[in-house]
Coordinates of C-alpha atoms and ligand atoms in Angstrom, one line a residue:
X2 CA 13.3 28.8 46.5
X3 CA 14.6 28.4 43.0
X4 CA 15.8 31.4 40.9
X5 CA 16.2 31.7 37.2
X6 CA 20.1 31.3 37.5
X7 CA 19.7 28.3 39.4
X8 CA 16.9 26.9 37.0
X9 CA 19.6 27.2 34.0
X10 CA 22.4 26.0 36.1
X11 CA 20.2 22.8 36.5
X12 CA 19.2 23.0 32.8
X13 CA 22.9 22.5 32.0
X14 CA 23.3 19.8 34.2
X15 CA 20.6 17.7 32.4
X16 CA 21.3 14.1 33.4
X17 CA 23.1 11.8 30.7
X18 CA 20.0 9.5 30.9
X19 CA 17.4 12.4 30.4
X20 CA 15.4 12.5 27.1
X21 CA 17.2 14.3 24.4
X22 CA 16.6 18.2 24.1
X23 CA 17.0 19.3 20.5
X24 CA 17.4 22.7 19.0
X25 CA 16.4 21.1 15.5
X26 CA 14.1 18.4 14.7
X27 CA 16.9 16.9 12.4
X28 CA 19.2 16.2 15.5
X29 CA 16.3 13.5 16.3
X30 CA 16.9 11.5 13.2
X31 CA 18.2 8.0 14.1
X32 CA 19.0 6.1 17.4
X33 CA 15.9 3.9 16.9
X34 CA 15.0 1.1 19.0
X35 CA 15.2 -2.7 18.6
X36 CA 12.2 -4.8 19.5
X37 CA 12.3 -8.5 20.4
X38 CA 9.7 -10.0 18.0
X39 CA 10.9 -13.4 18.2
X40 CA 7.6 -14.6 19.6
X41 CA 6.3 -14.1 15.9
X42 CA 8.2 -17.3 15.1
X43 CA 7.0 -20.9 15.4
X44 CA 9.3 -24.0 16.3
X45 CA 12.4 -21.7 16.0
X46 CA 15.4 -23.0 18.0
X47 CA 15.5 -21.4 21.6
X48 CA 18.9 -20.0 21.0
X49 CA 17.5 -17.7 17.9
X50 CA 16.4 -14.0 18.6
X51 CA 14.8 -11.8 16.1
X52 CA 15.0 -8.1 16.6
X53 CA 13.2 -5.3 14.4
X54 CA 14.5 -1.9 14.3
X55 CA 11.7 0.4 14.6
X56 CA 12.4 2.9 12.2
X57 CA 8.8 4.6 12.3
X58 CA 10.4 6.6 15.4
X59 CA 12.3 8.8 13.2
X60 CA 10.8 12.4 13.3
X61 CA 9.6 12.0 9.6
X62 CA 8.1 8.5 10.4
X63 CA 10.6 6.3 8.5
X64 CA 14.0 5.0 7.8
X65 CA 14.2 7.5 4.9
X66 CA 14.8 10.2 7.2
X67 CA 18.6 9.1 7.4
X68 CA 19.3 9.0 3.6
X69 CA 17.4 12.3 2.9
X70 CA 19.5 14.0 5.8
X71 CA 22.7 12.5 4.5
X72 CA 22.0 13.6 1.0
X73 CA 20.8 16.9 1.8
X74 CA 23.9 17.8 4.3
X75 CA 26.1 16.7 1.4
X76 CA 24.5 18.8 -1.0
X77 CA 24.9 21.6 1.3
X78 CA 28.5 20.7 1.9
X79 CA 29.8 20.5 -1.8
X80 CA 27.7 23.8 -2.5
X81 CA 25.4 21.9 -5.1
X82 CA 22.2 22.9 -2.8
X83 CA 22.3 26.5 -1.8
X84 CA 20.2 29.4 -1.5
X85 CA 17.9 30.0 -4.5
X86 CA 17.8 26.3 -5.4
X87 CA 14.6 23.8 -5.2
X88 CA 15.1 20.2 -3.8
X89 CA 13.6 18.1 -6.5
X90 CA 13.5 14.2 -6.4
X91 CA 11.1 11.4 -7.3
X92 CA 10.0 9.1 -4.6
X93 CA 7.3 6.7 -3.7
X94 CA 6.7 8.3 -0.4
X95 CA 8.8 8.0 2.6
X96 CA 11.9 9.8 1.1
X97 CA 9.5 12.6 0.0
X98 CA 8.2 12.9 3.5
X99 CA 11.5 13.2 4.7
X100 CA 13.2 15.5 2.0
X101 CA 9.9 17.7 2.8
X102 CA 10.7 17.7 6.5
X103 CA 14.5 18.4 6.2
X104 CA 13.7 21.3 3.7
X105 CA 11.4 22.6 6.0
X106 CA 13.9 22.5 8.8
X107 CA 16.6 23.7 6.8
X108 CA 14.8 26.5 5.0
X109 CA 14.9 25.1 1.3
X110 CA 11.9 24.7 -0.9
X111 CA 10.9 21.0 -2.2
X112 CA 9.2 19.7 -5.2
X113 CA 8.3 16.0 -5.3
X114 CA 7.3 13.7 -8.2
X115 CA 5.4 10.7 -7.1
X116 CA 2.9 8.5 -8.6
X117 CA -0.7 9.5 -8.3
X118 CA -1.7 6.4 -6.5
X119 CA 0.5 6.8 -3.3
X120 CA -1.6 6.8 -0.3
X121 CA -3.5 10.2 0.7
X122 CA -2.1 10.1 4.0
X123 CA 1.3 10.6 2.2
X124 CA 0.1 13.4 0.1
X125 CA -1.4 15.1 3.0
X126 CA 1.5 14.7 5.2
X127 CA 4.1 16.2 2.3
X128 CA 1.7 19.1 2.1
X129 CA 1.9 19.7 5.8
X130 CA 5.7 20.3 5.4
X131 CA 5.0 22.8 2.7
X132 CA 6.4 21.0 -0.2
X133 CA 5.0 21.1 -3.8
X134 CA 4.0 17.8 -5.5
X135 CA 4.0 16.8 -9.2
X136 CA 2.2 13.7 -10.0
X137 CA 3.2 10.9 -12.4
X138 CA 0.9 7.9 -13.7
X139 CA 0.3 5.4 -10.9
X140 CA 0.3 2.7 -13.5
X141 CA 3.9 3.3 -14.4
X142 CA 4.9 2.9 -10.6
X143 CA 8.0 4.2 -9.2
X144 CA 10.0 4.0 -12.5
X145 CA 7.3 6.3 -14.0
X146 CA 8.1 8.9 -11.3
X147 CA 11.8 8.6 -11.9
X148 CA 11.1 9.4 -15.6
X149 CA 8.8 12.3 -15.1
X150 CA 11.4 13.8 -12.6
X151 CA 14.1 13.5 -15.1
X152 CA 12.0 15.5 -17.7
X153 CA 11.3 18.3 -14.9
X154 CA 14.8 18.4 -14.3
X155 CA 16.2 18.5 -17.9
X156 CA 13.8 21.6 -18.5
X157 CA 15.5 23.7 -16.2
X158 CA 18.6 22.0 -14.7
X159 CA 20.0 25.1 -12.9
X160 CA 16.9 25.5 -10.8
X161 CA 17.1 22.3 -8.9
X162 CA 19.1 20.1 -6.6
X163 CA 18.4 16.7 -7.1
X164 CA 19.4 14.1 -4.3
X165 CA 19.0 11.2 -6.6
X166 CA 18.5 8.9 -4.0
X167 CA 18.7 5.8 -6.5
X168 CA 22.2 6.8 -7.4
X169 CA 23.5 9.0 -4.6
X170 CA 26.3 7.1 -2.5
X171 CA 25.3 9.4 0.5
X172 CA 22.0 7.3 0.7
X173 CA 23.9 3.9 1.5
X174 CA 26.5 5.9 3.6
X175 CA 23.6 7.3 6.0
X176 CA 23.2 3.5 6.9
X177 CA 26.9 2.9 6.8
X178 CA 27.4 5.7 9.5
X179 CA 24.2 5.2 11.4
X180 CA 22.0 2.3 11.1
X181 CA 24.8 -0.1 10.8
X182 CA 26.7 1.1 14.1
X183 CA 23.5 1.5 16.0
X184 CA 22.4 -2.2 15.3
X185 CA 25.9 -3.3 16.1
X186 CA 26.0 -1.4 19.6
X187 CA 22.5 -2.6 20.3
X188 CA 23.3 -6.4 19.9
X189 CA 26.7 -6.0 21.4
X190 CA 28.2 -7.4 18.4
X191 CA 26.1 -10.6 18.4
X192 CA 24.2 -10.1 15.3
X193 CA 24.3 -12.8 12.9
X194 CA 21.9 -11.9 10.2
X195 CA 20.7 -8.6 8.6
X196 CA 17.5 -8.6 6.7
X197 CA 15.9 -5.4 5.1
X198 CA 13.7 -4.8 2.0
X199 CA 15.1 -3.0 -1.1
X200 CA 13.4 0.1 -2.4
X201 CA 16.6 2.1 -3.5
X202 CA 18.9 -0.5 -1.7
X203 CA 20.4 2.1 0.4
X204 CA 19.4 0.6 3.9
X205 CA 20.6 -2.8 3.0
X206 CA 23.8 -1.8 1.2
X207 CA 25.0 0.7 3.8
X208 CA 23.9 -1.3 7.1
X209 CA 25.2 -4.4 5.3
X210 CA 28.6 -3.1 4.3
X211 CA 29.1 -1.8 8.0
X212 CA 28.0 -5.0 9.5
X213 CA 30.2 -7.1 7.4
X214 CA 33.3 -4.9 8.2
X215 CA 32.5 -5.5 11.8
X216 CA 32.2 -9.2 11.2
X217 CA 32.6 -10.5 7.8
X218 CA 30.5 -13.6 9.0
X219 CA 27.0 -11.5 9.2
X220 CA 24.9 -12.6 6.5
X221 CA 22.9 -10.0 4.6
X222 CA 19.6 -11.2 3.5
X223 CA 17.2 -9.0 1.4
X224 CA 13.2 -9.5 1.3
X225 CA 12.1 -8.9 -2.3
X226 CA 8.4 -9.0 -3.5
X227 CA 8.0 -12.4 -5.3
X228 CA 6.1 -10.9 -8.4
X229 CA 6.4 -7.6 -10.5
X230 CA 2.8 -6.9 -9.5
X231 CA 3.0 -6.5 -5.9
X232 CA 1.5 -4.5 -3.0
X233 CA 4.4 -4.0 -0.8
X234 CA 4.7 -0.4 -1.0
X235 CA 8.4 0.9 -0.9
X236 CA 9.7 -2.3 -2.1
X237 CA 11.4 -3.2 -5.9
X238 CA 10.9 -6.4 -7.5
X239 CA 14.3 -5.9 -9.2
X240 CA 13.9 -8.3 -12.2
X241 CA 11.1 -6.0 -13.5
X242 CA 12.5 -2.6 -12.3
X243 CA 15.1 0.3 -13.2
X244 CA 17.9 -1.2 -11.0
X245 CA 19.4 1.5 -8.7
X246 CA 22.6 2.6 -9.4
X247 CA 23.7 2.2 -5.6
X248 CA 22.4 -1.3 -5.4
X249 CA 25.0 -4.2 -5.8
X250 CA 23.2 -7.3 -5.5
X251 CA 26.6 -9.4 -5.4
X252 CA 27.1 -7.8 -2.0
X253 CA 23.9 -9.8 -0.5
X254 CA 24.2 -13.2 0.8
X255 CA 20.7 -14.0 -0.2
X256 CA 17.1 -13.0 -1.2
X257 CA 13.8 -14.1 0.2
X258 CA 10.9 -13.8 -2.4
X259 CA 7.8 -12.2 -0.3
X260 CA 4.2 -13.1 -1.3
X261 CA 2.1 -9.9 -0.7
X262 CA -0.5 -11.6 1.3
X263 CA 1.8 -13.2 3.7
X264 CA 3.5 -9.9 4.5
X265 CA 0.2 -8.6 5.0
X266 CA -1.2 -11.2 7.3
X267 CA 2.1 -10.5 9.5
X268 CA 1.2 -7.0 9.7
X269 CA -2.2 -7.8 10.9
X270 CA -0.6 -10.5 13.4
X271 CA 2.0 -7.7 14.5
X272 CA -0.7 -5.4 15.6
X273 CA -3.0 -8.2 17.5
X274 CA 0.0 -10.2 19.0
X275 CA 2.6 -7.3 19.8
X276 CA 0.8 -4.3 19.7
X277 CA 3.0 -2.9 17.0
X278 CA 1.2 -1.8 13.8
X279 CA 3.6 -1.4 10.8
X280 CA 3.6 -0.8 7.0
X281 CA 3.6 -3.6 4.4
X282 CA 7.2 -3.3 3.7
X283 CA 7.9 -4.4 7.6
X284 CA 5.5 -7.4 7.2
X285 CA 7.7 -8.5 4.1
X286 CA 11.0 -8.0 6.3
X287 CA 9.6 -10.0 9.1
X288 CA 8.5 -12.8 6.6
X289 CA 12.0 -13.1 5.2
X290 CA 13.7 -13.0 8.8
X291 CA 11.1 -15.6 10.1
X292 CA 12.4 -17.9 6.9
X293 CA 16.0 -17.2 7.8
X294 CA 15.4 -17.7 11.6
X295 CA 13.9 -21.1 11.0
X296 CA 16.8 -22.7 9.4
X297 CA 19.1 -21.4 12.3
X298 CA 20.4 -23.4 15.5
X299 CA 21.6 -20.3 16.9
X300 CA 21.6 -16.6 15.9
X301 CA 20.6 -13.2 16.4
X302 CA 18.6 -11.8 13.2
X303 CA 18.0 -8.2 13.0
X304 CA 15.4 -6.8 10.6
X305 CA 14.3 -3.4 9.6
X306 CA 10.7 -2.1 10.2
X307 CA 10.5 0.9 7.8
X308 CA 7.8 2.7 9.0
X309 CA 4.4 2.4 11.1
X310 CA 1.1 1.3 9.6
X311 CA -0.9 4.5 10.2
X312 CA 0.5 6.0 6.8
X313 CA -1.2 3.2 5.1
X314 CA -4.9 3.5 6.4
X315 CA -6.5 4.1 2.9
X316 CA -4.3 1.3 1.1
X317 CA -5.0 -2.2 0.3
X318 CA -3.2 -3.4 3.5
X319 CA -6.3 -1.9 5.4
X320 CA -9.0 -3.3 3.3
X321 CA -7.6 -6.6 4.1
X322 CA -7.3 -5.7 7.4
X323 CA -11.1 -5.4 7.6
X324 CA -11.4 -9.0 6.5
X325 CA -8.8 -10.1 9.0
X326 CA -10.7 -8.3 11.9
X327 CA -14.0 -10.2 10.8
X328 CA -12.4 -13.5 11.0
X329 CA -10.9 -12.8 14.4
X330 CA -13.9 -14.7 16.2
X331 CA -13.3 -17.5 14.0
X332 CA -9.4 -17.5 14.7
X333 CA -9.9 -17.4 18.4
X334 CA -12.3 -20.5 18.6
Ligands
PMP27 N1 10.0 0.0 2.9 C1 9.3 1.5 2.8 C2 8.3 1.6 3.5 C3 9.9 2.4 2.1 O1 9.6 3.5 1.7 C4 11.2 2.1 1.7 C5 12.1 3.0 0.7 N2 11.6 3.1 -0.5 C6 12.1 0.9 1.9 C7 11.1 0.0 2.7 C8 13.4 0.5 1.4 O2 14.3 1.3 1.7 P1 15.6 1.5 0.7 O3 15.4 2.6 -0.3 O4 16.8 2.1 1.7 O5 16.0 0.3 0.1

């Protein structure tokens, strides 16, 4: 017969490999799994492996949980974020969701400036976390949101704490301290190439820096939209964008230009062939990773799948998916 005290004793002795037990949702950020996606490549050398890090498993649903958590923690540590302040930032979506989640968990109000054409799923999730939204013109993309956010801040600077993800060193630092070490450990130090898209550049800069410190031979490659007018939500075409302060292109070993349609096709294939439904930036990263892998005799390529695809169900990605599904019969012949 078990008693209460026996129960709590056995609770305390939870096995090391038991699922995590958290007292705050924030303890569940990070430690995301790697998935072998090598099968997506044609004619690769048998000595090449490709692994995707599934950042959709973060509690806010994307890689941006890490950067947002590090920036807010640092704000609290420095005293810039304290009672009475509102967290304010411009975001194309995932950072907003992450800030809204963390604000709710830590008890800080959050206001987000974002283009009015971000997906309806994102708008609803942010509202579910209790955050306020100010919309900028969708025609002006994420740069329009940055400019509008500056205006709001300048009108009443003392009211806000602005994490400023495009310039805040704690954004790449989050990846230097978490994403990088996780990849290094999960691959047993065998990673040879790291591939990620560039939004703020936080993921690729911080992770790349850590991996190169562990092994300077690791190649860090960015997936970049091939055109200013692209449909890869979350990614920037640098030549036509405001360059983020934390982004240092000279630290990269290369960039792969990614056509939107090819990235979308890979998203559709990932769903059908691996049972993994991801967002368009993940398709872009996979496109770049396959380009890299094709040239290798051997190697371990790790890329980032920033989020899952269910937050894009109302976007062009899914309009294209309808055509893809309709052509399925044809392709199976
Ligand atoms: N993919 C998606 C879906 C994103 O939201 C972002 C962040 N804007 C990125 C990729 C790029 O991440 P980072 O800001 O770390 O460069």
